[in-house]
Amino acid sequence: MRHTLSVLVENSPGALSRIAGLFSGRGFNIESLCVAPTLDPTMSHLTLSTSGDDQIIEQIIKQLNRLVDVYKVVDVSEGEFVEREMALIKVKAEDDTRAEVLRMSDIFRCKIVDVSPKTYTLEVTGPESKIKAVVELLKPLGIKEMAKTGTIAMLREKKTI
Amino acid sequence: MRHTLSVLVENSPGALSRIAGLFSGRGFNIESLCVAPTLDPTMSHLTLSTSGDDQIIEQIIKQLNRLVDVYKVVDVSEGEFVEREMALIKVKAEDDTRAEVLRMSDIFRCKIVDVSPKTYTLEVTGPESKIKAVVELLKPLGIKEMAKTGTIAMLREKKTI
C-alpha cells in the first residue's frame, strides 16, 4: 500500500542526505519526495511517498525517528487526508489539435501558463490519479515535456467538534 | 541568485542519496527539491532550487554531470521559464474570519479542498513570490498547518518559429 509521510526536519545541509541514505541503505523505496522551507526558517518540511506493507512502514518511521535531524514523523495516510500534486505539461497545439487541448484543459480545470505558436503549457493539480488520467488523455495529442512535483498531503480536520 | 535545475536521473534507490550527499559534502545549499517519476519508469525527474554565484552553479552542474545516475542537467533559469509551486494551507475559519478567508481565496484564485466547522484548507499554486504573498496575508487570520511542494519549472517555448 502507498503511504505518505510528513516529516519535519532541521534545515541543515546533511539532513536530506541522511534521510536519503537511510532509504537507499535499507532498500526502502521513495516514490516521490518534496522538500520545502517552512514558516520557521530553521526547519524544513519533507513529504515522502513510499510503498510497502505495514511492517516496512513501521520500520521506516522508527528509523526516521532515530535520526537527530528529524523532529516529527506523521503517517498522513493513516487518517483521512487530502493529497495533491501538480504537473506542468507542455503539449503540442497545432491547428488540428488546439481545440482538443483546450477542451481537455477545461474539463480537468487546468490553467494555461504559457502559449507558443506550436505548444500550450498546462498547469494541473489534483490527486495522483487525476494527474495520471490527464497525462493518459494528452499523450495521443503529443506531450513534449512534463515536470511534476511529488505528492503533498494534509490530514483532514475531524468532522466532530 | 536563485537557480532552478532540472535533472533527469536513473530511478535507482542510490541516486537521490548520491545527489544529496554531493550537496551536503560540498556545503552547497538546497532550497527546495521535488522528485517524481517520469513517463519512462526507469527514470526520475528531479527539480532542485539552489542559490549561489555563477561559479558555484557551474561547479554544481559539473559535479552533478559526473554522477553515473545522472542523464541530463539543465539550468532552467538560464532562459525564459515558467516556475510554479503549490501549497496546501489550513486556515482558521470561524464566524468572524470566514468571509475574509473566502475573499483572499477568490483574489488569489485558490481552490478550497477541505472544509471543517473551524477551518478551510486552501490549495494555491503560483511562483514562489505569490505563495509568499498569500501566506503573509493569511498569517493574521491564523494558519494552522501548511505543506508546500518545492518549485518545478519549465523552459518557455521560443517565440520565434
mmCIF file of C-alpha atoms in Angstrom:
data_model
loop_
_atom_site.group_PDB
_atom_site.id
_atom_site.type_symbol
_atom_site.label_atom_id
_atom_site.label_comp_id
_atom_site.label_asym_id
_atom_site.label_seq_id
_atom_site.Cartn_x
_atom_site.Cartn_y
_atom_site.Cartn_z
ATOM 1 C CA MET A 1 0.000 0.000 0.000
ATOM 2 C CA ARG A 2 1.083 3.543 -0.696
ATOM 3 C CA HIS A 3 1.867 5.709 2.331
ATOM 4 C CA THR A 4 2.536 9.411 2.552
ATOM 5 C CA LEU A 5 4.793 10.539 5.368
ATOM 6 C CA SER A 6 5.034 14.117 6.520
ATOM 7 C CA VAL A 7 8.401 14.768 8.151
ATOM 8 C CA LEU A 8 9.619 17.861 9.976
ATOM 9 C CA VAL A 9 13.420 18.101 9.829
ATOM 10 C CA GLU A 10 16.132 20.529 10.790
ATOM 11 C CA ASN A 11 17.097 22.793 7.895
ATOM 12 C CA SER A 12 20.697 21.568 7.718
ATOM 13 C CA PRO A 13 22.736 20.509 4.671
ATOM 14 C CA GLY A 14 23.174 16.959 5.991
ATOM 15 C CA ALA A 15 19.567 16.179 6.910
ATOM 16 C CA LEU A 16 18.331 15.283 3.427
ATOM 17 C CA SER A 17 21.465 13.298 2.763
ATOM 18 C CA ARG A 18 20.971 11.214 5.926
ATOM 19 C CA ILE A 19 17.318 10.563 5.124
ATOM 20 C CA ALA A 20 18.071 9.575 1.515
ATOM 21 C CA GLY A 21 20.928 7.396 2.787
ATOM 22 C CA LEU A 22 18.617 5.622 5.224
ATOM 23 C CA PHE A 23 16.229 4.737 2.396
ATOM 24 C CA SER A 24 18.879 3.610 -0.082
ATOM 25 C CA GLY A 25 20.912 1.742 2.553
ATOM 26 C CA ARG A 26 17.959 -0.380 3.621
ATOM 27 C CA GLY A 27 16.448 -0.724 0.188
ATOM 28 C CA PHE A 28 13.278 1.199 1.059
ATOM 29 C CA ASN A 29 11.660 2.764 -1.927
ATOM 30 C CA ILE A 30 10.931 6.514 -2.349
ATOM 31 C CA GLU A 31 8.209 7.095 -4.931
ATOM 32 C CA SER A 32 8.113 10.846 -4.705
ATOM 33 C CA LEU A 33 9.588 13.484 -2.462
ATOM 34 C CA CYS A 34 9.042 17.181 -1.791
ATOM 35 C CA VAL A 35 11.301 19.299 0.356
ATOM 36 C CA ALA A 36 10.388 22.906 1.079
ATOM 37 C CA PRO A 37 11.111 25.502 3.735
ATOM 38 C CA THR A 38 8.506 26.094 6.474
ATOM 39 C CA LEU A 39 7.349 29.294 8.163
ATOM 40 C CA ASP A 40 10.166 28.698 10.648
ATOM 41 C CA PRO A 41 13.443 29.105 8.689
ATOM 42 C CA THR A 42 15.308 26.635 10.919
ATOM 43 C CA MET A 43 13.080 23.778 9.791
ATOM 44 C CA SER A 44 12.206 22.084 6.513
ATOM 45 C CA HIS A 45 9.127 20.124 5.680
ATOM 46 C CA LEU A 46 9.563 16.919 3.768
ATOM 47 C CA THR A 47 6.713 14.945 2.223
ATOM 48 C CA LEU A 48 7.671 11.489 1.195
ATOM 49 C CA SER A 49 5.570 8.906 -0.528
ATOM 50 C CA THR A 50 6.613 5.288 -0.264
ATOM 51 C CA SER A 51 5.040 1.874 -0.521
ATOM 52 C CA GLY A 52 5.296 -1.303 1.494
ATOM 53 C CA ASP A 53 3.340 -3.432 3.949
ATOM 54 C CA ASP A 54 2.572 -2.220 7.482
ATOM 55 C CA GLN A 55 5.736 -3.773 8.890
ATOM 56 C CA ILE A 56 8.000 -1.938 6.441
ATOM 57 C CA ILE A 57 6.249 1.389 7.030
ATOM 58 C CA GLU A 58 6.611 0.897 10.785
ATOM 59 C CA GLN A 59 10.328 0.226 10.279
ATOM 60 C CA ILE A 60 10.737 3.343 8.116
ATOM 61 C CA ILE A 61 9.006 5.552 10.698
ATOM 62 C CA LYS A 62 11.103 4.083 13.536
ATOM 63 C CA GLN A 63 14.338 4.613 11.605
ATOM 64 C CA LEU A 64 13.390 8.165 10.657
ATOM 65 C CA ASN A 65 12.612 8.984 14.279
ATOM 66 C CA ARG A 66 16.098 7.833 15.262
ATOM 67 C CA LEU A 67 17.782 10.464 13.093
ATOM 68 C CA VAL A 68 18.842 13.536 15.096
ATOM 69 C CA ASP A 69 17.686 15.975 12.391
ATOM 70 C CA VAL A 70 14.139 14.638 12.471
ATOM 71 C CA TYR A 71 11.692 16.415 14.780
ATOM 72 C CA LYS A 72 8.485 14.656 13.872
ATOM 73 C CA VAL A 73 7.134 11.992 11.523
ATOM 74 C CA VAL A 74 3.430 11.611 10.758
ATOM 75 C CA ASP A 75 1.945 8.911 8.544
ATOM 76 C CA VAL A 76 -0.724 11.076 6.947
ATOM 77 C CA SER A 77 -2.355 8.184 5.108
ATOM 78 C CA GLU A 78 -3.347 6.589 8.428
ATOM 79 C CA GLY A 79 -6.215 9.033 8.808
ATOM 80 C CA GLU A 80 -8.478 10.847 6.380
ATOM 81 C CA PHE A 81 -6.394 13.162 4.271
ATOM 82 C CA VAL A 82 -6.217 15.452 1.275
ATOM 83 C CA GLU A 83 -3.477 14.637 -1.208
ATOM 84 C CA ARG A 84 -2.364 16.818 -4.089
ATOM 85 C CA GLU A 85 0.346 17.012 -6.679
ATOM 86 C CA MET A 86 0.993 19.440 -9.501
ATOM 87 C CA ALA A 87 2.290 18.945 -13.022
ATOM 88 C CA LEU A 88 3.371 21.296 -15.781
ATOM 89 C CA ILE A 89 2.688 19.658 -19.132
ATOM 90 C CA LYS A 90 3.833 21.080 -22.465
ATOM 91 C CA VAL A 91 1.544 19.762 -25.202
ATOM 92 C CA LYS A 92 1.675 20.173 -28.961
ATOM 93 C CA ALA A 93 -1.091 22.548 -30.050
ATOM 94 C CA GLU A 94 -1.195 22.795 -33.799
ATOM 95 C CA ASP A 95 -4.124 23.818 -35.939
ATOM 96 C CA ASP A 96 -5.824 20.426 -35.823
ATOM 97 C CA THR A 97 -5.309 19.667 -32.106
ATOM 98 C CA ARG A 98 -5.545 23.085 -30.458
ATOM 99 C CA ALA A 99 -9.294 22.892 -29.824
ATOM 100 C CA GLU A 100 -8.990 19.421 -28.307
ATOM 101 C CA VAL A 101 -6.201 20.523 -25.949
ATOM 102 C CA LEU A 102 -8.350 23.444 -24.800
ATOM 103 C CA ARG A 103 -11.313 21.120 -24.202
ATOM 104 C CA MET A 104 -9.167 18.788 -22.059
ATOM 105 C CA SER A 105 -7.811 21.765 -20.196
ATOM 106 C CA ASP A 106 -11.353 22.967 -19.436
ATOM 107 C CA ILE A 107 -12.620 19.573 -18.358
ATOM 108 C CA PHE A 108 -9.740 18.996 -15.942
ATOM 109 C CA ARG A 109 -9.704 22.628 -14.764
ATOM 110 C CA CYS A 110 -6.100 23.158 -15.859
ATOM 111 C CA LYS A 111 -4.554 26.602 -16.116
ATOM 112 C CA ILE A 112 -2.707 27.505 -19.296
ATOM 113 C CA VAL A 113 0.523 29.099 -18.108
ATOM 114 C CA ASP A 114 2.389 29.502 -21.397
ATOM 115 C CA VAL A 115 1.495 29.630 -25.066
ATOM 116 C CA SER A 116 3.716 29.473 -28.125
ATOM 117 C CA PRO A 117 2.732 29.133 -31.800
ATOM 118 C CA LYS A 118 3.007 25.335 -31.538
ATOM 119 C CA THR A 119 2.551 24.465 -27.870
ATOM 120 C CA TYR A 120 0.453 25.085 -24.783
ATOM 121 C CA THR A 121 1.849 24.579 -21.281
ATOM 122 C CA LEU A 122 -0.814 23.408 -18.828
ATOM 123 C CA GLU A 123 -0.700 23.502 -15.044
ATOM 124 C CA VAL A 124 -2.799 20.794 -13.460
ATOM 125 C CA THR A 125 -3.297 19.931 -9.779
ATOM 126 C CA GLY A 126 -5.062 17.051 -8.103
ATOM 127 C CA PRO A 127 -4.570 13.659 -6.541
ATOM 128 C CA GLU A 128 -2.137 11.322 -8.277
ATOM 129 C CA SER A 129 -4.948 9.509 -10.089
ATOM 130 C CA LYS A 130 -6.207 12.707 -11.726
ATOM 131 C CA ILE A 131 -2.745 13.681 -12.957
ATOM 132 C CA LYS A 132 -2.371 10.179 -14.398
ATOM 133 C CA ALA A 133 -5.712 10.487 -16.204
ATOM 134 C CA VAL A 134 -4.793 13.871 -17.705
ATOM 135 C CA VAL A 135 -1.436 12.556 -18.886
ATOM 136 C CA GLU A 136 -3.034 9.482 -20.473
ATOM 137 C CA LEU A 137 -5.540 11.645 -22.375
ATOM 138 C CA LEU A 138 -2.964 14.197 -23.512
ATOM 139 C CA LYS A 139 -0.435 11.581 -24.652
ATOM 140 C CA PRO A 140 -2.080 10.950 -28.055
ATOM 141 C CA LEU A 141 -2.033 14.709 -28.721
ATOM 142 C CA GLY A 142 1.712 14.809 -28.118
ATOM 143 C CA ILE A 143 3.348 15.630 -24.777
ATOM 144 C CA LYS A 144 6.615 17.446 -25.412
ATOM 145 C CA GLU A 145 7.765 17.809 -21.823
ATOM 146 C CA MET A 146 6.494 17.272 -18.300
ATOM 147 C CA ALA A 147 7.594 18.356 -14.829
ATOM 148 C CA LYS A 148 5.869 17.063 -11.722
ATOM 149 C CA THR A 149 6.085 17.841 -8.030
ATOM 150 C CA GLY A 150 5.843 14.928 -5.661
ATOM 151 C CA THR A 151 2.745 14.435 -3.531
ATOM 152 C CA ILE A 152 1.942 16.718 -0.612
ATOM 153 C CA ALA A 153 -0.738 15.791 1.882
ATOM 154 C CA MET A 154 -2.618 17.126 4.858
ATOM 155 C CA LEU A 155 -4.856 15.458 7.428
ATOM 156 C CA ARG A 156 -8.477 16.489 7.153
ATOM 157 C CA GLU A 157 -9.885 18.264 10.136
ATOM 158 C CA LYS A 158 -12.057 15.906 12.178
ATOM 159 C CA LYS A 159 -15.700 16.419 11.415
ATOM 160 C CA THR A 160 -16.763 16.122 15.045
ATOM 161 C CA ILE A 161 -16.086 19.196 17.128
ATOM 162 C CA MET B 1 20.971 34.396 -7.376
ATOM 163 C CA ARG B 2 18.412 31.641 -7.265
ATOM 164 C CA HIS B 3 18.757 28.880 -9.858
ATOM 165 C CA THR B 4 16.392 26.077 -10.714
ATOM 166 C CA LEU B 5 17.983 22.920 -12.062
ATOM 167 C CA SER B 6 16.050 20.232 -13.863
ATOM 168 C CA VAL B 7 17.798 16.878 -13.531
ATOM 169 C CA LEU B 8 16.969 13.576 -15.206
ATOM 170 C CA VAL B 9 18.258 10.656 -13.119
ATOM 171 C CA GLU B 10 18.080 6.897 -13.115
ATOM 172 C CA ASN B 11 15.235 5.641 -10.932
ATOM 173 C CA SER B 12 17.507 3.770 -8.509
ATOM 174 C CA PRO B 13 17.494 3.771 -4.693
ATOM 175 C CA GLY B 14 21.013 5.225 -4.514
ATOM 176 C CA ALA B 15 20.626 8.116 -6.955
ATOM 177 C CA LEU B 16 18.917 10.558 -4.599
ATOM 178 C CA SER B 17 21.288 9.644 -1.826
ATOM 179 C CA ARG B 18 24.328 10.375 -4.013
ATOM 180 C CA ILE B 19 22.900 13.715 -5.147
ATOM 181 C CA ALA B 20 22.006 14.763 -1.599
ATOM 182 C CA GLY B 21 25.456 13.627 -0.467
ATOM 183 C CA LEU B 22 27.134 15.726 -3.142
ATOM 184 C CA PHE B 23 25.324 18.829 -1.911
ATOM 185 C CA SER B 24 25.909 18.255 1.798
ATOM 186 C CA GLY B 25 29.521 17.145 1.320
ATOM 187 C CA ARG B 26 30.477 20.321 -0.516
ATOM 188 C CA GLY B 27 28.261 22.618 1.509
ATOM 189 C CA PHE B 28 26.028 23.558 -1.431
ATOM 190 C CA ASN B 29 22.605 24.637 -0.359
ATOM 191 C CA ILE B 30 19.315 23.007 -1.473
ATOM 192 C CA GLU B 31 16.390 25.399 -1.059
ATOM 193 C CA SER B 32 13.700 23.136 -2.351
ATOM 194 C CA LEU B 33 13.549 19.791 -4.087
ATOM 195 C CA CYS B 34 10.945 17.766 -5.961
ATOM 196 C CA VAL B 35 11.422 14.193 -7.060
ATOM 197 C CA ALA B 36 8.773 12.464 -9.151
ATOM 198 C CA PRO B 37 8.576 9.591 -11.611
ATOM 199 C CA THR B 38 8.546 10.384 -15.339
ATOM 200 C CA LEU B 39 6.613 8.806 -18.209
ATOM 201 C CA ASP B 40 9.525 6.378 -18.506
ATOM 202 C CA PRO B 41 9.511 4.254 -15.311
ATOM 203 C CA THR B 42 13.287 3.743 -15.382
ATOM 204 C CA MET B 43 13.892 7.467 -14.884
ATOM 205 C CA SER B 44 13.039 10.057 -12.271
ATOM 206 C CA HIS B 45 12.795 13.792 -12.702
ATOM 207 C CA LEU B 46 14.321 15.961 -10.028
ATOM 208 C CA THR B 47 13.804 19.712 -9.778
ATOM 209 C CA LEU B 48 16.202 21.402 -7.463
ATOM 210 C CA SER B 49 16.355 25.010 -6.482
ATOM 211 C CA THR B 50 19.590 26.379 -5.110
ATOM 212 C CA SER B 51 21.370 29.687 -4.794
ATOM 213 C CA GLY B 52 24.905 30.860 -5.373
ATOM 214 C CA ASP B 53 27.005 32.890 -7.772
ATOM 215 C CA ASP B 54 27.684 31.722 -11.317
ATOM 216 C CA GLN B 55 30.860 29.919 -10.312
ATOM 217 C CA ILE B 56 29.110 27.824 -7.664
ATOM 218 C CA ILE B 57 26.257 26.935 -10.012
ATOM 219 C CA GLU B 58 28.774 25.888 -12.660
ATOM 220 C CA GLN B 59 30.505 23.694 -10.068
ATOM 221 C CA ILE B 60 27.195 22.122 -9.019
ATOM 222 C CA ILE B 61 26.263 21.325 -12.631
ATOM 223 C CA LYS B 62 29.697 19.850 -13.330
ATOM 224 C CA GLN B 63 29.589 17.703 -10.211
ATOM 225 C CA LEU B 64 26.057 16.500 -10.975
ATOM 226 C CA ASN B 65 27.076 15.550 -14.514
ATOM 227 C CA ARG B 66 29.847 13.398 -13.091
ATOM 228 C CA LEU B 67 27.416 11.159 -11.202
ATOM 229 C CA VAL B 68 26.655 7.940 -13.090
ATOM 230 C CA ASP B 69 22.935 8.069 -12.269
ATOM 231 C CA VAL B 70 22.532 11.498 -13.843
ATOM 232 C CA TYR B 71 21.463 11.568 -17.501
ATOM 233 C CA LYS B 72 20.983 15.270 -18.004
ATOM 234 C CA VAL B 73 21.155 18.562 -16.102
ATOM 235 C CA VAL B 74 19.517 21.737 -17.371
ATOM 236 C CA ASP B 75 19.729 25.123 -15.647
ATOM 237 C CA VAL B 76 16.195 26.236 -16.420
ATOM 238 C CA SER B 77 16.712 29.732 -15.023
ATOM 239 C CA GLU B 78 19.257 30.475 -17.758
ATOM 240 C CA GLY B 79 16.496 31.002 -20.291
ATOM 241 C CA GLU B 80 12.933 32.274 -20.075
ATOM 242 C CA PHE B 81 10.940 29.913 -17.954
ATOM 243 C CA VAL B 82 7.698 29.247 -16.105
ATOM 244 C CA GLU B 83 8.080 28.428 -12.432
ATOM 245 C CA ARG B 84 5.383 27.081 -10.155
ATOM 246 C CA GLU B 85 4.945 25.701 -6.697
ATOM 247 C CA MET B 86 1.887 24.547 -4.771
ATOM 248 C CA ALA B 87 0.891 24.887 -1.146
ATOM 249 C CA LEU B 88 -1.880 23.425 0.958
ATOM 250 C CA ILE B 89 -2.747 25.883 3.727
ATOM 251 C CA LYS B 90 -5.128 25.098 6.578
ATOM 252 C CA VAL B 91 -6.553 28.362 7.899
ATOM 253 C CA LYS B 92 -8.828 29.084 10.847
ATOM 254 C CA ALA B 93 -12.269 29.983 9.544
ATOM 255 C CA GLU B 94 -14.516 30.969 12.408
ATOM 256 C CA ASP B 95 -17.608 33.135 12.247
ATOM 257 C CA ASP B 96 -15.712 36.417 12.194
ATOM 258 C CA THR B 97 -12.940 35.453 9.756
ATOM 259 C CA ARG B 98 -14.682 33.098 7.334
ATOM 260 C CA ALA B 99 -15.722 35.808 4.871
ATOM 261 C CA GLU B 100 -12.213 37.267 4.806
ATOM 262 C CA VAL B 101 -10.633 33.857 4.123
ATOM 263 C CA LEU B 102 -13.044 33.339 1.241
ATOM 264 C CA ARG B 103 -12.207 36.767 -0.173
ATOM 265 C CA MET B 104 -8.463 36.010 -0.075
ATOM 266 C CA SER B 105 -9.113 32.649 -1.662
ATOM 267 C CA ASP B 106 -11.047 34.344 -4.506
ATOM 268 C CA ILE B 107 -8.463 37.051 -5.089
ATOM 269 C CA PHE B 108 -5.575 34.589 -5.286
ATOM 270 C CA ARG B 109 -7.608 32.012 -7.227
ATOM 271 C CA CYS B 110 -7.142 29.334 -4.589
ATOM 272 C CA LYS B 111 -9.207 26.156 -4.533
ATOM 273 C CA ILE B 112 -10.829 25.128 -1.270
ATOM 274 C CA VAL B 113 -10.073 21.431 -0.930
ATOM 275 C CA ASP B 114 -11.376 20.733 2.569
ATOM 276 C CA VAL B 115 -13.806 22.355 4.967
ATOM 277 C CA SER B 116 -14.436 21.667 8.634
ATOM 278 C CA PRO B 117 -16.536 23.637 11.118
ATOM 279 C CA LYS B 118 -13.491 25.670 12.144
ATOM 280 C CA THR B 119 -11.048 25.505 9.233
ATOM 281 C CA TYR B 120 -10.715 25.810 5.482
ATOM 282 C CA THR B 121 -7.896 24.106 3.580
ATOM 283 C CA LEU B 122 -6.785 26.103 0.532
ATOM 284 C CA GLU B 123 -4.774 24.870 -2.425
ATOM 285 C CA VAL B 124 -2.772 27.643 -4.052
ATOM 286 C CA THR B 125 -0.369 27.498 -6.999
ATOM 287 C CA GLY B 126 1.958 30.081 -8.477
ATOM 288 C CA PRO B 127 5.505 31.346 -8.488
ATOM 289 C CA GLU B 128 7.281 31.453 -5.140
ATOM 290 C CA SER B 129 6.531 35.160 -4.672
ATOM 291 C CA LYS B 130 2.777 34.619 -4.956
ATOM 292 C CA ILE B 131 2.786 31.790 -2.402
ATOM 293 C CA LYS B 132 4.753 34.055 -0.051
ATOM 294 C CA ALA B 133 2.215 36.856 -0.506
ATOM 295 C CA VAL B 134 -0.727 34.538 0.222
ATOM 296 C CA VAL B 135 0.983 33.180 3.330
ATOM 297 C CA GLU B 136 1.754 36.693 4.619
ATOM 298 C CA LEU B 137 -1.877 37.768 4.166
ATOM 299 C CA LEU B 138 -3.339 34.636 5.731
ATOM 300 C CA LYS B 139 -0.982 34.655 8.728
ATOM 301 C CA PRO B 140 -3.001 37.223 10.735
ATOM 302 C CA LEU B 141 -6.127 35.099 10.223
ATOM 303 C CA GLY B 142 -4.385 32.059 11.718
ATOM 304 C CA ILE B 143 -2.534 29.422 9.699
ATOM 305 C CA LYS B 144 -2.894 26.072 11.451
ATOM 306 C CA GLU B 145 -0.774 23.990 9.103
ATOM 307 C CA MET B 146 0.996 24.280 5.776
ATOM 308 C CA ALA B 147 2.508 21.812 3.298
ATOM 309 C CA LYS B 148 4.425 23.004 0.275
ATOM 310 C CA THR B 149 5.906 21.330 -2.757
ATOM 311 C CA GLY B 150 9.234 22.611 -3.968
ATOM 312 C CA THR B 151 9.499 24.605 -7.173
ATOM 313 C CA ILE B 152 9.047 22.982 -10.571
ATOM 314 C CA ALA B 153 9.990 24.824 -13.723
ATOM 315 C CA MET B 154 9.843 24.564 -17.482
ATOM 316 C CA LEU B 155 11.536 26.496 -20.259
ATOM 317 C CA ARG B 156 9.169 28.617 -22.276
ATOM 318 C CA GLU B 157 8.882 27.707 -25.907
ATOM 319 C CA LYS B 158 10.819 30.177 -28.041
ATOM 320 C CA LYS B 159 8.515 32.753 -29.531
ATOM 321 C CA THR B 160 10.216 32.675 -32.923
ATOM 322 C CA ILE B 161 9.268 29.728 -35.065
#
